[in-house]
Amino acid sequence: MSRKILVTGGAGFIGSNFIHYLAEKHPQDEIINLDKLTYAGNLDNLKGIADRPNYRFVRGDIADLELVDGLFQEGLDVAVNFAAETHVDRSIGDPDDFIRTDIYGTYTLLEAARRHGVGCFVQISTDEVYGSVEEGFSNERDPLMPRNPYAASKAGADRLAYSYFATYDLPVIITRASNNFGPYQYPEKVIPLFVTNALDSIPLPLYGDGLNVRDWLFVRDHCSAIDLLISRGEKGETYNIGGGNLLTNRELTARILEFLQLPETLIRRVRDREGHDRRYALDSSKLKKLGWEPEADFAAELETTIAWYRDNRWWWEKIKSGEFKEYYKKQYGNR
Ligand code: NAD
Ligand code: DAU
């Protein structure tokens, strides 16, 4: 069965991986990729996709109601909203775009969906909405306690999407995933930043004591979870998607350096992130009851990911010599 699917933010890290996943698993699907191409959007992430007859790229803003309305008017089976400002450090420096895109942009999409209907609307939320979880595991009924402007904007969008289910019966599903890793991740995020810095003998800026914990999820497992939820998820429900690989940043950094056979003297302890969440950890049993399991072997996929950045300098060198350069100087220059 062929479906018409709108993917927003499909030129970013997870959105592009999701499009590659769909193209492989559901080659009949018609895909529309709506992306503004902010600093994080990159058409290089979609190599091999652009020429497909059932793929269309639309450059535009999810907060542009006229544009979005026109796309929903075409009649969509599925919409998956990945589009967002996503980097916590940038949200601390300047939250404005986060409120505009993550909250208002989601509202615009929901409005268009309400007007024209859609078979399934997936709102991609995040585990950061639970805030810092010092012990135990967050489940979907836990209170939301976001602690930085990015997380708060995502929490707003998350509950706004739910309200469209409760109020208008829009078929919404909300997902909250943990930290993703894999190819095509913008090198402001810790894994690609540390790998590419290390490859160029630039110090790795480890925040604070390096003991913050993240739960790492291979991006392909995130994609398979979303795919499953589109067909089997219950409308109006929220699902955690955790990789189950909890690591301190120190452990993660040590693994990267070990794989690259580089010394730990490359690590530079720098001033901590403001309001730095200590730990995220998800209970994903609700999703697992639908039949999902992460397939990735964490150690193996971390290595393939590090190797991917090592072997694809063409992809990240362009980025690191562009907009990123100024950002990096501002971000780390005074730490
Ligand atoms: P990313 O920053 O790599 O990509 C975001 C994409 O959205 C870019 O292509 C950008 O151009 C596009 N975009 C931004 N503003 C837009 C706008 N106004 N209109 C249209 N397009 C716009 O992000 P990512 O890491 O791939 O994250 C994708 C989604 O997954 C986000 O919603 C994020 O909150 C969520 N998420 C990410 C992670 C993670 O670990 N990366 C974990 C859980 C949830
Ligand atoms: O948990 C899901 C979230 O994961 C997503 O919702 C966000 O969009 C995504 O950016 C990510 O947020 P984090 O803040 O966890 O990711 P980041 O890669 O920025 O940082 C991961 C950890 O590494 C965090 O504890 C901060 C630390 N860190 C990060 C950077 C960039 C450092 O020690 N040094 C750094 O230079």
Short mmCIF file of C-alpha atoms and ligand atoms in Angstrom, two decimals:
data_model
loop_
_atom_site.label_atom_id
_atom_site.label_comp_id
_atom_site.label_asym_id
_atom_site.label_seq_id
_atom_site.Cartn_x
_atom_site.Cartn_y
_atom_site.Cartn_z
CA MET A 1 0.00 0.00 0.00
CA SER A 2 1.42 3.35 -0.92
CA ARG A 3 1.03 6.28 1.46
CA LYS A 4 1.56 9.99 1.11
CA ILE A 5 3.84 11.11 3.94
CA LEU A 6 4.87 14.60 4.96
CA VAL A 7 8.21 14.64 6.76
CA THR A 8 9.13 18.02 8.25
CA GLY A 9 12.77 18.69 9.09
CA GLY A 10 13.77 15.94 6.68
CA ALA A 11 17.10 17.60 5.87
CA GLY A 12 18.23 17.36 9.50
CA PHE A 13 19.86 14.45 11.30
CA ILE A 14 16.96 12.20 12.31
CA GLY A 15 14.55 13.37 9.59
CA SER A 16 17.02 12.48 6.83
CA ASN A 17 17.75 9.11 8.40
CA PHE A 18 14.00 8.54 8.55
CA ILE A 19 13.63 9.35 4.84
CA HIS A 20 16.44 6.89 4.00
CA TYR A 21 14.67 4.33 6.19
CA LEU A 22 11.30 4.87 4.47
CA ALA A 23 12.86 4.72 1.01
CA GLU A 24 14.34 1.33 1.88
CA LYS A 25 11.43 -0.19 3.84
CA HIS A 26 8.48 1.35 2.02
CA PRO A 27 9.73 2.26 -1.48
CA GLN A 28 6.14 2.83 -2.67
CA ASP A 29 5.52 5.68 -0.23
CA GLU A 30 5.29 9.19 -1.62
CA ILE A 31 7.45 11.46 0.55
CA ILE A 32 7.24 15.23 0.83
CA ASN A 33 10.14 16.73 2.75
CA LEU A 34 9.36 20.21 4.12
CA ASP A 35 12.48 21.87 5.52
CA LYS A 36 13.54 25.47 6.02
CA LEU A 37 17.23 24.58 5.65
CA THR A 38 18.38 26.39 8.75
CA TYR A 39 22.04 26.02 9.70
CA ALA A 40 21.19 22.41 10.70
CA GLY A 41 19.43 21.45 7.47
CA ASN A 42 21.67 19.90 4.84
CA LEU A 43 20.69 18.40 1.50
CA ASP A 44 23.96 16.41 1.55
CA ASN A 45 22.15 14.21 4.10
CA LEU A 46 19.79 13.02 1.37
CA LYS A 47 22.26 11.64 -1.13
CA GLY A 48 20.55 9.13 -3.40
CA ILE A 49 17.07 10.34 -2.44
CA ALA A 50 16.59 13.52 -4.48
CA ASP A 51 16.18 11.70 -7.81
CA ARG A 52 13.49 9.31 -6.63
CA PRO A 53 10.25 9.88 -8.57
CA ASN A 54 8.10 9.67 -5.42
CA TYR A 55 10.16 12.16 -3.41
CA ARG A 56 9.65 15.93 -3.31
CA PHE A 57 11.61 18.58 -1.45
CA VAL A 58 9.85 21.78 -0.42
CA ARG A 59 11.98 24.51 1.10
CA GLY A 60 9.87 26.35 3.62
CA ASP A 61 8.97 27.14 7.19
CA ILE A 62 6.59 25.00 9.26
CA ALA A 63 5.34 28.26 10.77
CA ASP A 64 4.14 29.46 7.34
CA LEU A 65 0.43 28.62 7.51
CA GLU A 66 -0.31 29.26 3.85
CA LEU A 67 2.43 26.93 2.69
CA VAL A 68 1.63 24.24 5.24
CA ASP A 69 -2.08 24.49 4.55
CA GLY A 70 -1.44 23.86 0.85
CA LEU A 71 0.51 20.69 1.63
CA PHE A 72 -2.18 19.25 3.91
CA GLN A 73 -4.81 20.18 1.32
CA GLU A 74 -3.18 17.66 -1.03
CA GLY A 75 -4.45 14.94 1.32
CA LEU A 76 -1.87 13.26 3.57
CA ASP A 77 -1.93 9.81 5.10
CA VAL A 78 0.83 10.60 7.57
CA ALA A 79 2.69 13.67 8.85
CA VAL A 80 5.80 13.32 10.99
CA ASN A 81 7.02 16.54 12.57
CA PHE A 82 10.77 16.44 13.13
CA ALA A 83 11.33 20.11 12.30
CA ALA A 84 12.68 21.99 15.30
CA GLU A 85 15.49 24.02 16.72
CA THR A 86 17.28 21.27 18.61
CA HIS A 87 20.49 22.35 20.32
CA VAL A 88 20.25 23.01 24.06
CA ASP A 89 23.30 25.30 24.19
CA ARG A 90 21.90 27.53 21.44
CA SER A 91 18.56 27.70 23.27
CA ILE A 92 20.35 28.97 26.36
CA GLY A 93 22.04 31.72 24.34
CA ASP A 94 18.98 32.72 22.31
CA PRO A 95 15.61 31.01 22.86
CA ASP A 96 13.63 33.05 20.34
CA ASP A 97 13.75 30.67 17.35
CA PHE A 98 12.94 27.77 19.64
CA ILE A 99 9.67 29.27 20.72
CA ARG A 100 8.81 30.25 17.16
CA THR A 101 9.62 26.98 15.43
CA ASP A 102 9.12 24.36 18.10
CA ILE A 103 5.87 25.74 19.53
CA TYR A 104 4.34 28.05 16.94
CA GLY A 105 5.48 25.89 14.00
CA THR A 106 3.90 22.81 15.58
CA TYR A 107 0.71 24.78 16.14
CA THR A 108 0.65 25.74 12.45
CA LEU A 109 1.00 22.13 11.34
CA LEU A 110 -1.71 21.00 13.76
CA GLU A 111 -4.07 23.70 12.50
CA ALA A 112 -3.57 22.66 8.88
CA ALA A 113 -4.08 19.03 9.87
CA ARG A 114 -7.29 19.95 11.68
CA ARG A 115 -8.63 21.80 8.64
CA HIS A 116 -7.85 19.15 6.06
CA GLY A 117 -7.53 15.94 8.07
CA VAL A 118 -4.63 13.48 8.16
CA GLY A 119 -4.46 9.73 8.79
CA CYS A 120 -1.81 10.01 11.51
CA PHE A 121 0.12 12.97 12.92
CA VAL A 122 3.33 12.03 14.72
CA GLN A 123 4.82 14.72 16.94
CA ILE A 124 8.50 14.02 17.62
CA SER A 125 9.08 15.10 21.20
CA THR A 126 12.05 14.26 23.44
CA ASP A 127 13.02 12.70 26.77
CA GLU A 128 14.21 16.17 27.84
CA VAL A 129 10.61 17.11 28.64
CA TYR A 130 10.85 15.03 31.85
CA GLY A 131 13.76 17.13 33.06
CA SER A 132 16.66 15.68 34.99
CA VAL A 133 15.95 12.20 36.38
CA GLU A 134 18.41 11.54 39.18
CA GLU A 135 17.33 7.92 39.58
CA GLY A 136 14.88 5.43 38.11
CA PHE A 137 13.30 5.64 34.68
CA SER A 138 10.72 8.07 33.28
CA ASN A 139 7.45 6.65 32.11
CA GLU A 140 4.88 8.42 29.96
CA ARG A 141 2.70 9.42 32.90
CA ASP A 142 5.48 11.19 34.80
CA PRO A 143 5.16 14.96 35.21
CA LEU A 144 6.92 17.17 32.68
CA MET A 145 9.68 19.28 34.25
CA PRO A 146 11.69 20.75 31.35
CA ARG A 147 14.68 22.76 32.58
CA ASN A 148 16.05 24.61 29.54
CA PRO A 149 14.33 26.69 26.83
CA TYR A 150 14.72 23.94 24.21
CA ALA A 151 13.15 21.31 26.45
CA ALA A 152 10.38 23.70 27.52
CA SER A 153 9.52 24.55 23.92
CA LYS A 154 9.38 20.84 23.09
CA ALA A 155 7.16 20.21 26.11
CA GLY A 156 4.82 22.96 24.89
CA ALA A 157 4.60 21.36 21.45
CA ASP A 158 4.18 17.90 22.96
CA ARG A 159 1.13 18.91 25.00
CA LEU A 160 -0.25 21.14 22.25
CA ALA A 161 -0.28 18.11 19.95
CA TYR A 162 -2.08 16.11 22.64
CA SER A 163 -4.66 18.88 23.02
CA TYR A 164 -5.54 18.54 19.32
CA PHE A 165 -6.32 14.88 19.96
CA ALA A 166 -8.36 15.57 23.10
CA THR A 167 -10.21 18.58 21.69
CA TYR A 168 -10.55 17.93 17.96
CA ASP A 169 -10.01 14.17 17.78
CA LEU A 170 -6.98 14.67 15.54
CA PRO A 171 -5.17 11.30 15.26
CA VAL A 172 -2.00 12.35 17.06
CA ILE A 173 0.82 10.17 18.41
CA ILE A 174 3.62 11.67 20.49
CA THR A 175 7.08 10.14 20.77
CA ARG A 176 9.78 10.93 23.35
CA ALA A 177 13.14 9.57 22.30
CA SER A 178 16.46 9.59 24.10
CA ASN A 179 19.77 10.87 22.66
CA ASN A 180 20.23 9.66 19.10
CA PHE A 181 23.54 8.89 17.42
CA GLY A 182 24.46 7.91 13.87
CA PRO A 183 25.51 9.46 10.56
CA TYR A 184 24.55 13.01 9.46
CA GLN A 185 24.35 14.54 12.96
CA TYR A 186 25.36 18.20 12.98
CA PRO A 187 28.77 18.47 14.66
CA GLU A 188 27.57 20.76 17.46
CA LYS A 189 26.22 17.62 19.23
CA VAL A 190 28.59 15.77 21.49
CA ILE A 191 29.43 12.62 19.49
CA PRO A 192 30.15 14.19 16.09
CA LEU A 193 31.81 17.18 17.79
CA PHE A 194 34.18 15.04 19.82
CA VAL A 195 34.95 12.65 16.97
CA THR A 196 35.68 15.39 14.43
CA ASN A 197 37.66 17.47 16.94
CA ALA A 198 39.70 14.43 17.90
CA LEU A 199 40.44 13.64 14.25
CA ASP A 200 41.83 17.18 13.88
CA SER A 201 43.69 17.12 17.23
CA ILE A 202 41.40 19.83 18.66
CA PRO A 203 40.60 19.48 22.40
CA LEU A 204 37.29 17.86 23.38
CA PRO A 205 35.35 20.33 25.59
CA LEU A 206 33.85 18.10 28.31
CA TYR A 207 31.32 20.03 30.39
CA GLY A 208 31.61 20.13 34.19
CA ASP A 209 32.64 16.89 35.88
CA GLY A 210 31.64 14.81 32.83
CA LEU A 211 29.38 12.61 34.94
CA ASN A 212 26.09 13.56 33.29
CA VAL A 213 24.29 10.51 31.96
CA ARG A 214 22.55 10.11 28.60
CA ASP A 215 20.69 7.09 27.20
CA TRP A 216 22.01 6.49 23.67
CA LEU A 217 19.70 5.32 20.88
CA PHE A 218 20.97 4.37 17.43
CA VAL A 219 19.08 6.53 14.95
CA ARG A 220 17.91 3.57 12.87
CA ASP A 221 16.18 2.11 15.94
CA HIS A 222 14.44 5.44 16.43
CA CYS A 223 13.24 5.24 12.81
CA SER A 224 11.94 1.69 13.22
CA ALA A 225 10.02 2.75 16.35
CA ILE A 226 8.33 5.63 14.51
CA ASP A 227 7.51 3.31 11.60
CA LEU A 228 5.90 0.82 13.99
CA LEU A 229 3.93 3.53 15.78
CA ILE A 230 2.50 4.85 12.52
CA SER A 231 0.93 1.47 11.89
CA ARG A 232 0.33 0.14 15.41
CA GLY A 233 0.42 3.06 17.83
CA GLU A 234 -2.73 4.11 19.61
CA LYS A 235 -3.94 7.60 18.73
CA GLY A 236 -3.73 10.12 21.56
CA GLU A 237 -0.95 8.13 23.23
CA THR A 238 2.63 9.05 24.05
CA TYR A 239 5.50 6.57 23.68
CA ASN A 240 9.01 6.69 25.12
CA ILE A 241 11.77 5.45 22.80
CA GLY A 242 14.93 4.73 24.75
CA GLY A 243 18.06 2.93 23.58
CA GLY A 244 18.74 1.49 27.03
CA ASN A 245 22.44 2.44 26.80
CA LEU A 246 23.13 4.70 29.78
CA LEU A 247 26.61 6.20 29.82
CA THR A 248 28.34 9.12 31.52
CA ASN A 249 29.91 11.63 29.17
CA ARG A 250 33.30 10.60 30.52
CA GLU A 251 32.68 6.98 29.52
CA LEU A 252 31.42 8.03 26.10
CA THR A 253 34.47 10.23 25.51
CA ALA A 254 36.83 7.47 26.58
CA ARG A 255 35.22 5.07 24.10
CA ILE A 256 35.58 7.56 21.25
CA LEU A 257 39.25 8.15 22.00
CA GLU A 258 39.94 4.46 22.46
CA PHE A 259 38.41 3.59 19.09
CA LEU A 260 40.42 6.32 17.36
CA GLN A 261 43.53 5.29 19.32
CA LEU A 262 44.02 8.84 20.54
CA PRO A 263 45.16 9.93 24.04
CA GLU A 264 42.86 11.15 26.83
CA THR A 265 45.06 14.26 27.07
CA LEU A 266 42.81 15.60 24.27
CA ILE A 267 40.02 16.03 26.84
CA ARG A 268 39.61 19.59 28.14
CA ARG A 269 37.33 20.05 31.15
CA VAL A 270 35.38 23.28 30.58
CA ARG A 271 32.74 25.29 32.42
CA ASP A 272 29.47 23.43 32.74
CA ARG A 273 26.32 24.09 30.72
CA GLU A 274 23.85 26.27 32.65
CA GLY A 275 21.05 24.15 34.14
CA HIS A 276 22.77 21.02 32.81
CA ASP A 277 20.41 18.07 33.28
CA ARG A 278 22.26 15.37 35.22
CA ARG A 279 20.60 12.27 33.85
CA TYR A 280 17.97 11.09 31.39
CA ALA A 281 16.64 7.53 31.47
CA LEU A 282 13.53 6.16 29.79
CA ASP A 283 11.22 3.27 30.54
CA SER A 284 10.23 2.09 27.05
CA SER A 285 8.05 -0.83 28.09
CA LYS A 286 4.89 0.68 26.61
CA LEU A 287 6.47 0.71 23.14
CA LYS A 288 8.02 -2.72 23.64
CA LYS A 289 4.54 -4.14 24.28
CA LEU A 290 3.76 -3.24 20.66
CA GLY A 291 6.67 -5.40 19.53
CA TRP A 292 9.58 -2.94 19.25
CA GLU A 293 13.10 -3.74 20.41
CA PRO A 294 16.22 -1.76 19.58
CA GLU A 295 18.20 -3.93 17.17
CA ALA A 296 21.51 -2.13 17.40
CA ASP A 297 24.41 -3.51 19.35
CA PHE A 298 25.46 -0.29 21.06
CA ALA A 299 29.24 -0.84 21.07
CA ALA A 300 29.24 -1.95 17.43
CA GLU A 301 27.06 0.92 16.19
CA LEU A 302 29.03 3.50 18.17
CA GLU A 303 32.10 2.24 16.31
CA THR A 304 30.40 2.31 12.90
CA THR A 305 29.25 5.86 13.67
CA ILE A 306 32.74 7.03 14.68
CA ALA A 307 34.12 5.33 11.57
CA TRP A 308 31.48 7.06 9.43
CA TYR A 309 32.71 10.50 10.55
CA ARG A 310 36.32 9.39 10.13
CA ASP A 311 35.59 8.26 6.57
CA ASN A 312 33.29 11.12 5.51
CA ARG A 313 35.31 14.26 6.00
CA TRP A 314 33.67 15.64 2.84
CA TRP A 315 30.43 15.82 4.83
CA TRP A 316 31.60 17.62 7.99
CA GLU A 317 34.57 19.68 6.83
CA LYS A 318 32.23 21.93 4.82
CA ILE A 319 30.04 22.42 7.89
CA LYS A 320 32.88 23.08 10.30
CA SER A 321 34.43 25.70 8.04
CA GLY A 322 31.10 27.55 7.62
CA GLU A 323 28.53 28.88 10.12
CA PHE A 324 29.83 26.47 12.71
CA LYS A 325 33.18 28.27 13.02
CA GLU A 326 31.66 31.45 14.49
CA TYR A 327 29.32 29.46 16.71
CA TYR A 328 32.20 27.39 18.09
CA LYS A 329 34.32 30.43 18.87
CA LYS A 330 31.44 32.06 20.74
CA GLN A 331 30.42 28.90 22.53
CA TYR A 332 33.77 27.57 23.67
CA GLY A 333 36.02 30.63 23.46
CA ASN A 334 35.07 31.78 26.96
CA ARG A 335 34.86 28.39 28.65
P1 NAD B 1 18.42 18.74 13.55
O1 NAD B 1 18.74 20.02 14.23
O2 NAD B 1 19.54 17.91 13.01
O3 NAD B 1 17.42 19.02 12.32
C1 NAD B 1 16.34 19.88 12.41
C2 NAD B 1 15.82 20.12 11.00
O4 NAD B 1 14.65 20.96 11.09
C3 NAD B 1 16.81 20.85 10.08
O5 NAD B 1 16.85 20.22 8.82
C4 NAD B 1 16.25 22.25 9.98
O6 NAD B 1 16.55 22.90 8.75
C5 NAD B 1 14.76 21.98 10.12
N1 NAD B 1 14.01 23.16 10.60
C6 NAD B 1 14.30 23.95 11.66
N2 NAD B 1 13.39 24.93 11.78
C7 NAD B 1 12.49 24.75 10.78
C8 NAD B 1 11.31 25.43 10.39
N3 NAD B 1 10.87 26.51 11.05
N4 NAD B 1 10.60 24.97 9.33
C9 NAD B 1 11.05 23.87 8.64
N5 NAD B 1 12.16 23.21 8.96
C10 NAD B 1 12.89 23.63 10.02
O7 NAD B 1 17.53 17.93 14.57
P2 NAD B 1 17.47 16.36 14.92
O8 NAD B 1 18.50 16.04 15.92
O9 NAD B 1 17.39 15.60 13.66
O10 NAD B 1 16.05 16.31 15.67
C11 NAD B 1 14.86 16.07 14.95
C12 NAD B 1 13.70 16.05 15.92
O11 NAD B 1 13.89 15.01 16.88
C13 NAD B 1 13.51 17.33 16.72
O12 NAD B 1 12.14 17.59 16.85
C14 NAD B 1 14.14 17.01 18.07
O13 NAD B 1 13.56 17.78 19.09
C15 NAD B 1 13.80 15.54 18.20
N6 NAD B 1 14.69 14.73 19.03
C16 NAD B 1 16.03 14.72 18.77
C17 NAD B 1 16.86 13.86 19.51
C18 NAD B 1 18.35 13.79 19.25
O14 NAD B 1 19.06 13.13 20.01
N7 NAD B 1 18.87 14.42 18.22
C19 NAD B 1 16.30 13.05 20.52
C20 NAD B 1 14.94 13.12 20.75
C21 NAD B 1 14.14 13.94 19.99
O1 DAU B 2 17.87 13.68 25.07
C1 DAU B 2 17.41 14.02 23.80
C2 DAU B 2 18.09 15.29 23.36
O2 DAU B 2 19.44 14.96 23.08
C3 DAU B 2 17.44 15.93 22.14
O3 DAU B 2 16.12 16.29 22.45
C4 DAU B 2 18.25 17.16 21.69
O4 DAU B 2 17.71 17.71 20.51
C5 DAU B 2 19.68 16.72 21.44
O5 DAU B 2 20.46 17.86 21.11
C6 DAU B 2 20.26 16.02 22.66
O6 DAU B 2 20.43 16.96 23.76
P1 DAU B 2 21.71 16.91 24.73
O7 DAU B 2 21.89 18.21 25.36
O8 DAU B 2 21.65 15.70 25.60
O9 DAU B 2 22.85 16.62 23.61
P2 DAU B 2 24.32 17.24 23.40
O10 DAU B 2 24.97 16.44 22.33
O11 DAU B 2 24.30 18.71 23.27
O12 DAU B 2 25.03 16.88 24.79
C7 DAU B 2 25.11 15.54 25.25
C8 DAU B 2 25.85 15.56 26.57
O13 DAU B 2 27.22 15.95 26.33
C9 DAU B 2 25.31 16.57 27.56
O14 DAU B 2 25.40 16.03 28.88
C10 DAU B 2 26.25 17.76 27.43
C11 DAU B 2 27.58 17.13 27.08
N1 DAU B 2 28.45 17.95 26.20
C12 DAU B 2 27.91 18.44 25.06
C13 DAU B 2 28.66 19.23 24.22
C14 DAU B 2 28.07 19.78 22.94
C15 DAU B 2 29.77 18.21 26.57
O15 DAU B 2 30.26 17.73 27.60
N2 DAU B 2 30.51 18.99 25.73
C16 DAU B 2 30.02 19.51 24.58
O16 DAU B 2 30.77 20.24 23.87
#
